[in-house]
Short mmCIF file of C-alpha atoms in Angstrom, two decimals:
data_model
loop_
_atom_site.label_atom_id
_atom_site.label_comp_id
_atom_site.label_asym_id
_atom_site.label_seq_id
_atom_site.Cartn_x
_atom_site.Cartn_y
_atom_site.Cartn_z
CA MET A 1 -34.48 12.56 -6.01
CA THR A 2 -32.90 9.49 -4.42
CA THR A 3 -33.15 6.16 -6.14
CA PRO A 4 -34.49 3.31 -4.04
CA PRO A 5 -31.97 0.68 -2.96
CA THR A 6 -31.72 -2.48 -4.99
CA PRO A 7 -32.92 -5.67 -3.31
CA GLY A 8 -30.44 -6.67 -0.63
CA GLU A 9 -28.57 -3.36 -0.74
CA ASP A 10 -29.90 -2.25 2.64
CA SER A 11 -28.78 -5.49 4.24
CA LEU A 12 -25.34 -5.16 2.63
CA ARG A 13 -24.99 -1.65 4.03
CA ALA A 14 -26.17 -2.81 7.43
CA GLY A 15 -23.67 -5.67 7.35
CA ALA A 16 -20.85 -3.32 6.42
CA LEU A 17 -21.80 -0.92 9.18
CA THR A 18 -21.93 -3.75 11.69
CA ALA A 19 -18.50 -4.95 10.61
CA LEU A 20 -17.14 -1.40 10.83
CA THR A 21 -18.38 -0.95 14.36
CA VAL A 22 -16.62 -4.16 15.40
CA ARG A 23 -13.30 -2.95 14.02
CA THR A 24 -11.57 -0.21 15.97
CA ASP A 25 -8.81 2.24 15.27
CA VAL A 26 -5.52 2.50 17.19
CA GLN A 27 -7.08 4.58 19.97
CA GLY A 28 -9.86 2.02 20.45
CA MET A 29 -12.51 4.31 18.96
CA PRO A 30 -15.06 2.77 16.59
CA ALA A 31 -14.03 2.97 12.96
CA PRO A 32 -16.01 5.63 11.07
CA ALA A 33 -18.83 4.44 8.82
CA ASP A 34 -17.70 6.61 5.95
CA SER A 35 -15.75 6.02 2.78
CA PRO A 36 -12.32 5.74 4.50
CA GLY A 37 -13.89 3.36 7.00
CA ARG A 38 -15.26 1.18 4.22
CA ARG A 39 -11.88 1.17 2.48
CA ARG A 40 -10.23 0.14 5.75
CA LEU A 41 -12.71 -2.71 6.15
CA GLU A 42 -12.04 -3.84 2.58
CA ARG A 43 -8.26 -3.78 3.21
CA ASP A 44 -8.70 -5.70 6.47
CA ARG A 45 -10.81 -8.34 4.74
CA LEU A 46 -8.34 -8.60 1.86
CA ARG A 47 -5.46 -8.99 4.32
CA GLU A 48 -7.37 -11.78 6.08
CA LEU A 49 -8.01 -13.55 2.76
CA ILE A 50 -4.33 -13.31 1.84
CA GLU A 51 -3.27 -14.66 5.23
CA ASP A 52 -5.71 -17.57 4.89
CA ALA A 53 -4.45 -18.35 1.37
CA GLU A 54 -0.82 -18.21 2.49
CA ARG A 55 -1.54 -20.57 5.39
CA GLU A 56 -3.15 -23.00 2.98
CA HIS A 57 -0.82 -22.65 -0.03
CA GLY A 58 2.38 -21.11 1.34
CA PRO A 59 3.81 -17.65 0.76
CA VAL A 60 3.45 -15.85 -2.55
CA ASP A 61 6.48 -15.83 -4.85
CA PRO A 62 7.65 -12.17 -5.09
CA ALA A 63 8.87 -12.73 -8.67
CA ALA A 64 5.39 -13.91 -9.69
CA VAL A 65 3.84 -10.83 -8.08
CA GLU A 66 6.22 -8.53 -9.98
CA ALA A 67 5.46 -10.35 -13.24
CA LYS A 68 1.72 -9.79 -12.72
CA ARG A 69 2.31 -6.12 -11.81
CA ALA A 70 4.26 -5.65 -15.03
CA ILE A 71 1.34 -7.09 -17.01
CA LEU A 72 -1.16 -4.82 -15.24
CA ARG A 73 0.99 -1.73 -15.74
CA GLY A 74 1.41 -2.50 -19.42
#
């Protein structure tokens, strides 16, 4: 038995699928609308956010990144 989507879930899926079809792979083929395709879209969006933040605030300090990694790794 499949559970019904939560309110807005269908539109979120439709939006993700639309975004995936806009993005293409190296050969110019539409990106797949599967889990790897969603991960690629997430990475692309994250990369765009980072680029926007670096344009606004300057590049990230590598030492600060390593310090945060050390905290996360315990």
